[in-house]
Amino acid sequence: MTPPRVLVVEDEQDIAALIKHTLERSGDASVNTVGRGDEALRAVAELSPDLVILDLNLPVLSGSDVCRLLRQRPATANIPIIVLTARTSESDRVQGLDLGADDYVTKPFSLRELAARVRAVLRRRGSPVAEAARPQIYRGARLIADFDAISIAVDGAPVRLTRREFELLQFLVENKNRVLSRDRLLERVWGYERFVETRSVDVHVGRLRAKLGAAGQQIETVVGLGYSFID
Ligand code: CA
């Protein structure tokens, strides 16, 4: 069973390393760390983490902005977020939760307490393993995709896809409402064929969208990040 992925966004490297060490030692999670707000947005798209631990005081883009942006985008709106804040006044705490965070921890915090909050948030969210189960049939308002029978239909009319387009759609649907970067799509759908440029992902997504007609708009472009299938 793979442990849940946690992204720690914290510019103080000592703290980030301590959190990583604590969560990984206890087997609660596998942890990636980044030190800037803008990197956090990219990392969320790359890693599709099960939880983000987000410091509010960050260079380039503040933690509040990161939180707001993640919540605004449908693909990342449901990722659990625990905010780390140095501020202690009541209004700031309320603000942390207003931003859409699931929980907050005030600095200085005990690592044991943080680990307990992480477990609680991940538990509330449900098992990542169950979530990763492959849906064999997707039924949307217009699109019905039976990945077992390799049969795709939009508004009742069958749609012919190439193998590549089919795999692209399947991977997008499996990860619906999450952002998938071009690199991830490339790696998953094209495997290790080198020489394939990330731009060709755009071309294939464009064709897939066109073939899906009215259902094509479910594949959203997330500017600067990649693509997301919106359920
Ligand atoms: Ca900080």
PDB file of C-alpha atoms and ligand atoms in Angstrom:
ATOM      1  CA  MET A   1       0.000   0.000   0.000  1.00  0.00           C
ATOM      2  CA  THR A   2       1.474   3.334  -1.004  1.00  0.00           C
ATOM      3  CA  PRO A   3       1.458   6.001   1.686  1.00  0.00           C
ATOM      4  CA  PRO A   4      -0.460   9.204   0.927  1.00  0.00           C
ATOM      5  CA  ARG A   5       1.508  11.970  -0.749  1.00  0.00           C
ATOM      6  CA  VAL A   6       1.955  15.127   1.275  1.00  0.00           C
ATOM      7  CA  LEU A   7       3.334  18.375  -0.109  1.00  0.00           C
ATOM      8  CA  VAL A   8       4.978  20.663   2.454  1.00  0.00           C
ATOM      9  CA  VAL A   9       5.215  24.314   1.409  1.00  0.00           C
ATOM     10  CA  GLU A  10       7.588  26.059   3.800  1.00  0.00           C
ATOM     11  CA  ASP A  11      10.506  28.379   3.100  1.00  0.00           C
ATOM     12  CA  GLU A  12      12.213  27.659   6.416  1.00  0.00           C
ATOM     13  CA  GLN A  13      14.170  24.608   5.380  1.00  0.00           C
ATOM     14  CA  ASP A  14      14.765  23.339   8.908  1.00  0.00           C
ATOM     15  CA  ILE A  15      11.059  23.220   9.620  1.00  0.00           C
ATOM     16  CA  ALA A  16      10.260  21.638   6.255  1.00  0.00           C
ATOM     17  CA  ALA A  17      12.903  18.953   6.851  1.00  0.00           C
ATOM     18  CA  LEU A  18      11.593  18.227  10.358  1.00  0.00           C
ATOM     19  CA  ILE A  19       8.034  17.812   9.104  1.00  0.00           C
ATOM     20  CA  LYS A  20       9.192  15.539   6.297  1.00  0.00           C
ATOM     21  CA  HIS A  21      11.279  13.459   8.678  1.00  0.00           C
ATOM     22  CA  THR A  22       8.429  13.132  11.193  1.00  0.00           C
ATOM     23  CA  LEU A  23       5.740  12.117   8.712  1.00  0.00           C
ATOM     24  CA  GLU A  24       7.965   9.727   6.781  1.00  0.00           C
ATOM     25  CA  ARG A  25       9.430   8.093   9.881  1.00  0.00           C
ATOM     26  CA  SER A  26       5.987   7.254  11.200  1.00  0.00           C
ATOM     27  CA  GLY A  27       5.022   5.889   7.806  1.00  0.00           C
ATOM     28  CA  ASP A  28       2.114   8.322   7.590  1.00  0.00           C
ATOM     29  CA  ALA A  29       3.116   9.793   4.266  1.00  0.00           C
ATOM     30  CA  SER A  30       5.668  10.312   1.570  1.00  0.00           C
ATOM     31  CA  VAL A  31       6.620  13.966   1.605  1.00  0.00           C
ATOM     32  CA  ASN A  32       7.816  16.461  -0.982  1.00  0.00           C
ATOM     33  CA  THR A  33       8.868  19.940   0.057  1.00  0.00           C
ATOM     34  CA  VAL A  34       8.985  23.267  -1.783  1.00  0.00           C
ATOM     35  CA  GLY A  35       9.930  26.681  -0.450  1.00  0.00           C
ATOM     36  CA  ARG A  36       7.901  29.151  -2.515  1.00  0.00           C
ATOM     37  CA  GLY A  37       4.259  29.821  -3.246  1.00  0.00           C
ATOM     38  CA  ASP A  38       4.617  29.712  -7.020  1.00  0.00           C
ATOM     39  CA  GLU A  39       6.517  26.419  -6.772  1.00  0.00           C
ATOM     40  CA  ALA A  40       3.682  25.079  -4.657  1.00  0.00           C
ATOM     41  CA  LEU A  41       1.165  25.539  -7.487  1.00  0.00           C
ATOM     42  CA  ARG A  42       3.458  23.731  -9.905  1.00  0.00           C
ATOM     43  CA  ALA A  43       4.157  20.937  -7.422  1.00  0.00           C
ATOM     44  CA  VAL A  44       0.451  20.380  -6.784  1.00  0.00           C
ATOM     45  CA  ALA A  45      -0.065  19.866 -10.510  1.00  0.00           C
ATOM     46  CA  GLU A  46       2.934  17.549 -10.763  1.00  0.00           C
ATOM     47  CA  LEU A  47       2.317  15.421  -7.709  1.00  0.00           C
ATOM     48  CA  SER A  48      -1.456  15.519  -7.135  1.00  0.00           C
ATOM     49  CA  PRO A  49      -0.808  15.348  -3.385  1.00  0.00           C
ATOM     50  CA  ASP A  50      -3.382  13.937  -0.966  1.00  0.00           C
ATOM     51  CA  LEU A  51      -2.677  16.782   1.445  1.00  0.00           C
ATOM     52  CA  VAL A  52      -0.892  20.144   1.381  1.00  0.00           C
ATOM     53  CA  ILE A  53       0.752  21.589   4.492  1.00  0.00           C
ATOM     54  CA  LEU A  54       0.994  25.269   3.709  1.00  0.00           C
ATOM     55  CA  ASP A  55       2.916  27.969   5.555  1.00  0.00           C
ATOM     56  CA  LEU A  56       1.267  31.373   5.179  1.00  0.00           C
ATOM     57  CA  ASN A  57       4.507  33.373   5.149  1.00  0.00           C
ATOM     58  CA  LEU A  58       6.145  32.507   1.857  1.00  0.00           C
ATOM     59  CA  PRO A  59       8.258  34.346  -0.699  1.00  0.00           C
ATOM     60  CA  VAL A  60       6.962  35.273  -4.188  1.00  0.00           C
ATOM     61  CA  LEU A  61       3.354  34.206  -3.613  1.00  0.00           C
ATOM     62  CA  SER A  62       1.893  34.141  -0.108  1.00  0.00           C
ATOM     63  CA  GLY A  63       0.340  31.061   1.432  1.00  0.00           C
ATOM     64  CA  SER A  64      -3.039  32.835   1.480  1.00  0.00           C
ATOM     65  CA  ASP A  65      -2.816  33.390  -2.270  1.00  0.00           C
ATOM     66  CA  VAL A  66      -1.791  29.781  -2.852  1.00  0.00           C
ATOM     67  CA  CYS A  67      -4.716  28.576  -0.753  1.00  0.00           C
ATOM     68  CA  ARG A  68      -7.176  30.816  -2.560  1.00  0.00           C
ATOM     69  CA  LEU A  69      -5.895  29.780  -6.001  1.00  0.00           C
ATOM     70  CA  LEU A  70      -6.054  26.077  -5.155  1.00  0.00           C
ATOM     71  CA  ARG A  71      -9.610  26.479  -3.885  1.00  0.00           C
ATOM     72  CA  GLN A  72     -10.709  28.479  -6.955  1.00  0.00           C
ATOM     73  CA  ARG A  73      -9.626  25.845  -9.438  1.00  0.00           C
ATOM     74  CA  PRO A  74     -12.056  22.966  -9.701  1.00  0.00           C
ATOM     75  CA  ALA A  75      -9.217  20.517 -10.195  1.00  0.00           C
ATOM     76  CA  THR A  76      -7.593  21.396  -6.865  1.00  0.00           C
ATOM     77  CA  ALA A  77     -10.596  22.675  -4.914  1.00  0.00           C
ATOM     78  CA  ASN A  78     -10.904  19.534  -2.807  1.00  0.00           C
ATOM     79  CA  ILE A  79      -7.286  18.917  -1.852  1.00  0.00           C
ATOM     80  CA  PRO A  80      -7.075  19.014   1.948  1.00  0.00           C
ATOM     81  CA  ILE A  81      -4.924  21.886   3.228  1.00  0.00           C
ATOM     82  CA  ILE A  82      -3.439  22.381   6.681  1.00  0.00           C
ATOM     83  CA  VAL A  83      -2.219  25.939   7.142  1.00  0.00           C
ATOM     84  CA  LEU A  84       0.820  26.780   9.264  1.00  0.00           C
ATOM     85  CA  THR A  85       0.626  30.227  10.724  1.00  0.00           C
ATOM     86  CA  ALA A  86       2.874  32.212  13.019  1.00  0.00           C
ATOM     87  CA  ARG A  87       0.054  34.553  13.809  1.00  0.00           C
ATOM     88  CA  THR A  88      -1.966  33.925  16.895  1.00  0.00           C
ATOM     89  CA  SER A  89      -4.724  36.505  17.000  1.00  0.00           C
ATOM     90  CA  GLU A  90      -8.247  35.185  16.775  1.00  0.00           C
ATOM     91  CA  SER A  91      -9.044  37.087  13.566  1.00  0.00           C
ATOM     92  CA  ASP A  92      -6.061  35.551  11.800  1.00  0.00           C
ATOM     93  CA  ARG A  93      -7.140  32.067  12.781  1.00  0.00           C
ATOM     94  CA  VAL A  94     -10.594  32.718  11.442  1.00  0.00           C
ATOM     95  CA  GLN A  95      -9.044  34.085   8.273  1.00  0.00           C
ATOM     96  CA  GLY A  96      -7.018  30.899   7.852  1.00  0.00           C
ATOM     97  CA  LEU A  97     -10.184  28.851   7.809  1.00  0.00           C
ATOM     98  CA  ASP A  98     -11.996  31.427   5.674  1.00  0.00           C
ATOM     99  CA  LEU A  99      -9.368  30.831   3.017  1.00  0.00           C
ATOM    100  CA  GLY A 100     -10.699  27.329   2.761  1.00  0.00           C
ATOM    101  CA  ALA A 101      -8.075  25.479   4.783  1.00  0.00           C
ATOM    102  CA  ASP A 102      -9.231  22.242   6.437  1.00  0.00           C
ATOM    103  CA  ASP A 103      -7.239  22.906   9.574  1.00  0.00           C
ATOM    104  CA  TYR A 104      -4.537  25.196  10.859  1.00  0.00           C
ATOM    105  CA  VAL A 105      -1.603  24.846  13.222  1.00  0.00           C
ATOM    106  CA  THR A 106      -0.071  27.830  14.960  1.00  0.00           C
ATOM    107  CA  LYS A 107       3.710  28.138  15.127  1.00  0.00           C
ATOM    108  CA  PRO A 108       5.551  27.108  17.174  1.00  0.00           C
ATOM    109  CA  PHE A 109       3.836  23.736  16.971  1.00  0.00           C
ATOM    110  CA  SER A 110       4.697  20.295  18.213  1.00  0.00           C
ATOM    111  CA  LEU A 111       5.557  17.828  15.480  1.00  0.00           C
ATOM    112  CA  ARG A 112       3.504  15.205  17.230  1.00  0.00           C
ATOM    113  CA  GLU A 113       0.461  17.441  17.139  1.00  0.00           C
ATOM    114  CA  LEU A 114       0.989  18.220  13.460  1.00  0.00           C
ATOM    115  CA  ALA A 115       1.330  14.498  12.674  1.00  0.00           C
ATOM    116  CA  ALA A 116      -1.950  13.851  14.517  1.00  0.00           C
ATOM    117  CA  ARG A 117      -3.709  16.574  12.507  1.00  0.00           C
ATOM    118  CA  VAL A 118      -2.302  15.125   9.291  1.00  0.00           C
ATOM    119  CA  ARG A 119      -3.648  11.671  10.165  1.00  0.00           C
ATOM    120  CA  ALA A 120      -7.040  13.144  11.059  1.00  0.00           C
ATOM    121  CA  VAL A 121      -7.339  15.081   7.802  1.00  0.00           C
ATOM    122  CA  LEU A 122      -6.259  12.088   5.719  1.00  0.00           C
ATOM    123  CA  ARG A 123      -8.705   9.844   7.562  1.00  0.00           C
ATOM    124  CA  ARG A 124     -11.565  12.257   6.925  1.00  0.00           C
ATOM    125  CA  ARG A 125     -10.668  12.213   3.306  1.00  0.00           C
ATOM    126  CA  GLY A 126     -10.799   8.439   3.047  1.00  0.00           C
ATOM    127  CA  SER A 127      -8.297   5.932   1.846  1.00  0.00           C
ATOM    128  CA  PRO A 128      -6.226   7.085  -1.116  1.00  0.00           C
ATOM    129  CA  VAL A 129      -5.997   3.467  -2.223  1.00  0.00           C
ATOM    130  CA  ALA A 130      -9.762   3.132  -2.563  1.00  0.00           C
ATOM    131  CA  GLU A 131      -9.844   6.398  -4.457  1.00  0.00           C
ATOM    132  CA  ALA A 132      -7.242   5.268  -6.910  1.00  0.00           C
ATOM    133  CA  ALA A 133      -9.445   2.353  -7.966  1.00  0.00           C
ATOM    134  CA  ARG A 134      -9.866   2.372 -11.708  1.00  0.00           C
ATOM    135  CA  PRO A 135     -13.353   3.338 -12.762  1.00  0.00           C
ATOM    136  CA  GLN A 136     -14.235   1.016 -15.623  1.00  0.00           C
ATOM    137  CA  ILE A 137     -17.248   3.008 -16.683  1.00  0.00           C
ATOM    138  CA  TYR A 138     -17.684   6.741 -16.560  1.00  0.00           C
ATOM    139  CA  ARG A 139     -21.196   8.132 -16.951  1.00  0.00           C
ATOM    140  CA  GLY A 140     -21.424  11.880 -17.350  1.00  0.00           C
ATOM    141  CA  ALA A 141     -24.258  14.081 -18.554  1.00  0.00           C
ATOM    142  CA  ARG A 142     -23.235  13.561 -22.183  1.00  0.00           C
ATOM    143  CA  LEU A 143     -20.179  11.319 -22.152  1.00  0.00           C
ATOM    144  CA  ILE A 144     -20.385   7.613 -21.426  1.00  0.00           C
ATOM    145  CA  ALA A 145     -17.000   5.913 -21.480  1.00  0.00           C
ATOM    146  CA  ASP A 146     -16.799   2.169 -20.939  1.00  0.00           C
ATOM    147  CA  PHE A 147     -13.057   1.597 -20.615  1.00  0.00           C
ATOM    148  CA  ASP A 148     -13.507  -2.142 -20.284  1.00  0.00           C
ATOM    149  CA  ALA A 149     -15.454  -2.510 -23.485  1.00  0.00           C
ATOM    150  CA  ILE A 150     -13.426   0.260 -25.162  1.00  0.00           C
ATOM    151  CA  SER A 151     -16.613   2.032 -26.066  1.00  0.00           C
ATOM    152  CA  ILE A 152     -17.001   5.796 -25.950  1.00  0.00           C
ATOM    153  CA  ALA A 153     -20.233   7.636 -26.700  1.00  0.00           C
ATOM    154  CA  VAL A 154     -21.335  11.253 -26.528  1.00  0.00           C
ATOM    155  CA  ASP A 155     -25.073  11.967 -26.442  1.00  0.00           C
ATOM    156  CA  GLY A 156     -25.620   8.346 -27.432  1.00  0.00           C
ATOM    157  CA  ALA A 157     -23.464   8.521 -30.557  1.00  0.00           C
ATOM    158  CA  PRO A 158     -20.314   6.368 -30.633  1.00  0.00           C
ATOM    159  CA  VAL A 159     -16.977   8.166 -30.870  1.00  0.00           C
ATOM    160  CA  ARG A 160     -13.945   6.574 -32.496  1.00  0.00           C
ATOM    161  CA  LEU A 161     -10.695   7.301 -30.726  1.00  0.00           C
ATOM    162  CA  THR A 162      -7.142   6.283 -31.472  1.00  0.00           C
ATOM    163  CA  ARG A 163      -5.422   4.168 -28.842  1.00  0.00           C
ATOM    164  CA  ARG A 164      -3.490   7.213 -27.680  1.00  0.00           C
ATOM    165  CA  GLU A 165      -6.616   9.327 -27.372  1.00  0.00           C
ATOM    166  CA  PHE A 166      -8.385   6.521 -25.532  1.00  0.00           C
ATOM    167  CA  GLU A 167      -5.542   6.166 -23.020  1.00  0.00           C
ATOM    168  CA  LEU A 168      -5.377   9.912 -22.616  1.00  0.00           C
ATOM    169  CA  LEU A 169      -9.103  10.064 -21.847  1.00  0.00           C
ATOM    170  CA  GLN A 170      -8.876   7.128 -19.458  1.00  0.00           C
ATOM    171  CA  PHE A 171      -6.013   8.672 -17.507  1.00  0.00           C
ATOM    172  CA  LEU A 172      -7.791  12.036 -17.349  1.00  0.00           C
ATOM    173  CA  VAL A 173     -11.016  10.397 -16.124  1.00  0.00           C
ATOM    174  CA  GLU A 174      -9.163   8.267 -13.562  1.00  0.00           C
ATOM    175  CA  ASN A 175      -7.773  11.483 -12.158  1.00  0.00           C
ATOM    176  CA  LYS A 176     -10.877  13.572 -12.674  1.00  0.00           C
ATOM    177  CA  ASN A 177     -10.981  16.968 -11.010  1.00  0.00           C
ATOM    178  CA  ARG A 178      -7.223  16.920 -10.580  1.00  0.00           C
ATOM    179  CA  VAL A 179      -4.699  18.829 -12.638  1.00  0.00           C
ATOM    180  CA  LEU A 180      -2.357  16.647 -14.677  1.00  0.00           C
ATOM    181  CA  SER A 181       0.772  18.289 -16.015  1.00  0.00           C
ATOM    182  CA  ARG A 182       1.870  17.732 -19.602  1.00  0.00           C
ATOM    183  CA  ASP A 183       4.879  15.839 -18.293  1.00  0.00           C
ATOM    184  CA  ARG A 184       2.723  13.431 -16.329  1.00  0.00           C
ATOM    185  CA  LEU A 185       0.418  12.831 -19.281  1.00  0.00           C
ATOM    186  CA  LEU A 186       3.416  12.321 -21.483  1.00  0.00           C
ATOM    187  CA  GLU A 187       4.998   9.848 -19.098  1.00  0.00           C
ATOM    188  CA  ARG A 188       1.787   7.920 -18.546  1.00  0.00           C
ATOM    189  CA  VAL A 189       0.359   7.836 -22.043  1.00  0.00           C
ATOM    190  CA  TRP A 190       3.529   7.864 -24.104  1.00  0.00           C
ATOM    191  CA  GLY A 191       5.669   5.958 -21.633  1.00  0.00           C
ATOM    192  CA  TYR A 192       9.334   6.158 -22.322  1.00  0.00           C
ATOM    193  CA  GLU A 193       9.276   7.069 -25.956  1.00  0.00           C
ATOM    194  CA  ARG A 194      11.810   9.848 -25.901  1.00  0.00           C
ATOM    195  CA  PHE A 195      11.701  12.524 -28.595  1.00  0.00           C
ATOM    196  CA  VAL A 196       8.026  13.148 -27.941  1.00  0.00           C
ATOM    197  CA  GLU A 197       7.618  16.799 -27.101  1.00  0.00           C
ATOM    198  CA  THR A 198       5.283  18.036 -24.427  1.00  0.00           C
ATOM    199  CA  ARG A 199       3.648  20.115 -27.143  1.00  0.00           C
ATOM    200  CA  SER A 200       2.333  16.950 -28.751  1.00  0.00           C
ATOM    201  CA  VAL A 201       0.234  16.455 -25.613  1.00  0.00           C
ATOM    202  CA  ASP A 202      -1.538  19.691 -26.518  1.00  0.00           C
ATOM    203  CA  VAL A 203      -2.151  18.422 -30.039  1.00  0.00           C
ATOM    204  CA  HIS A 204      -3.627  15.137 -28.808  1.00  0.00           C
ATOM    205  CA  VAL A 205      -5.766  16.826 -26.175  1.00  0.00           C
ATOM    206  CA  GLY A 206      -7.023  19.201 -28.863  1.00  0.00           C
ATOM    207  CA  ARG A 207      -8.013  16.281 -31.111  1.00  0.00           C
ATOM    208  CA  LEU A 208      -9.604  14.365 -28.258  1.00  0.00           C
ATOM    209  CA  ARG A 209     -11.615  17.428 -27.286  1.00  0.00           C
ATOM    210  CA  ALA A 210     -12.797  17.919 -30.855  1.00  0.00           C
ATOM    211  CA  LYS A 211     -13.871  14.271 -31.152  1.00  0.00           C
ATOM    212  CA  LEU A 212     -15.780  14.448 -27.882  1.00  0.00           C
ATOM    213  CA  GLY A 213     -17.788  17.384 -29.223  1.00  0.00           C
ATOM    214  CA  ALA A 214     -20.152  18.688 -26.553  1.00  0.00           C
ATOM    215  CA  ALA A 215     -18.396  16.649 -23.849  1.00  0.00           C
ATOM    216  CA  GLY A 216     -15.013  18.029 -24.923  1.00  0.00           C
ATOM    217  CA  GLN A 217     -15.353  21.002 -22.645  1.00  0.00           C
ATOM    218  CA  GLN A 218     -15.031  18.677 -19.665  1.00  0.00           C
ATOM    219  CA  ILE A 219     -11.319  18.657 -20.471  1.00  0.00           C
ATOM    220  CA  GLU A 220     -10.145  21.966 -19.093  1.00  0.00           C
ATOM    221  CA  THR A 221      -6.865  23.682 -19.820  1.00  0.00           C
ATOM    222  CA  VAL A 222      -5.323  24.905 -16.588  1.00  0.00           C
ATOM    223  CA  VAL A 223      -3.090  27.685 -17.835  1.00  0.00           C
ATOM    224  CA  GLY A 224       0.559  27.129 -16.989  1.00  0.00           C
ATOM    225  CA  LEU A 225      -0.149  23.791 -15.294  1.00  0.00           C
ATOM    226  CA  GLY A 226      -1.720  21.253 -17.622  1.00  0.00           C
ATOM    227  CA  TYR A 227      -5.117  19.636 -18.070  1.00  0.00           C
ATOM    228  CA  SER A 228      -7.978  18.484 -15.933  1.00  0.00           C
ATOM    229  CA  PHE A 229     -11.053  16.395 -16.593  1.00  0.00           C
ATOM    230  CA  ILE A 230     -13.941  18.105 -14.791  1.00  0.00           C
ATOM    231  CA  ASP A 231     -16.727  15.863 -13.595  1.00  0.00           C
TER     232      ASP A 231
HETATM  233 CA    CA B   1       7.718  30.897   6.282  1.00  0.00          CA
END
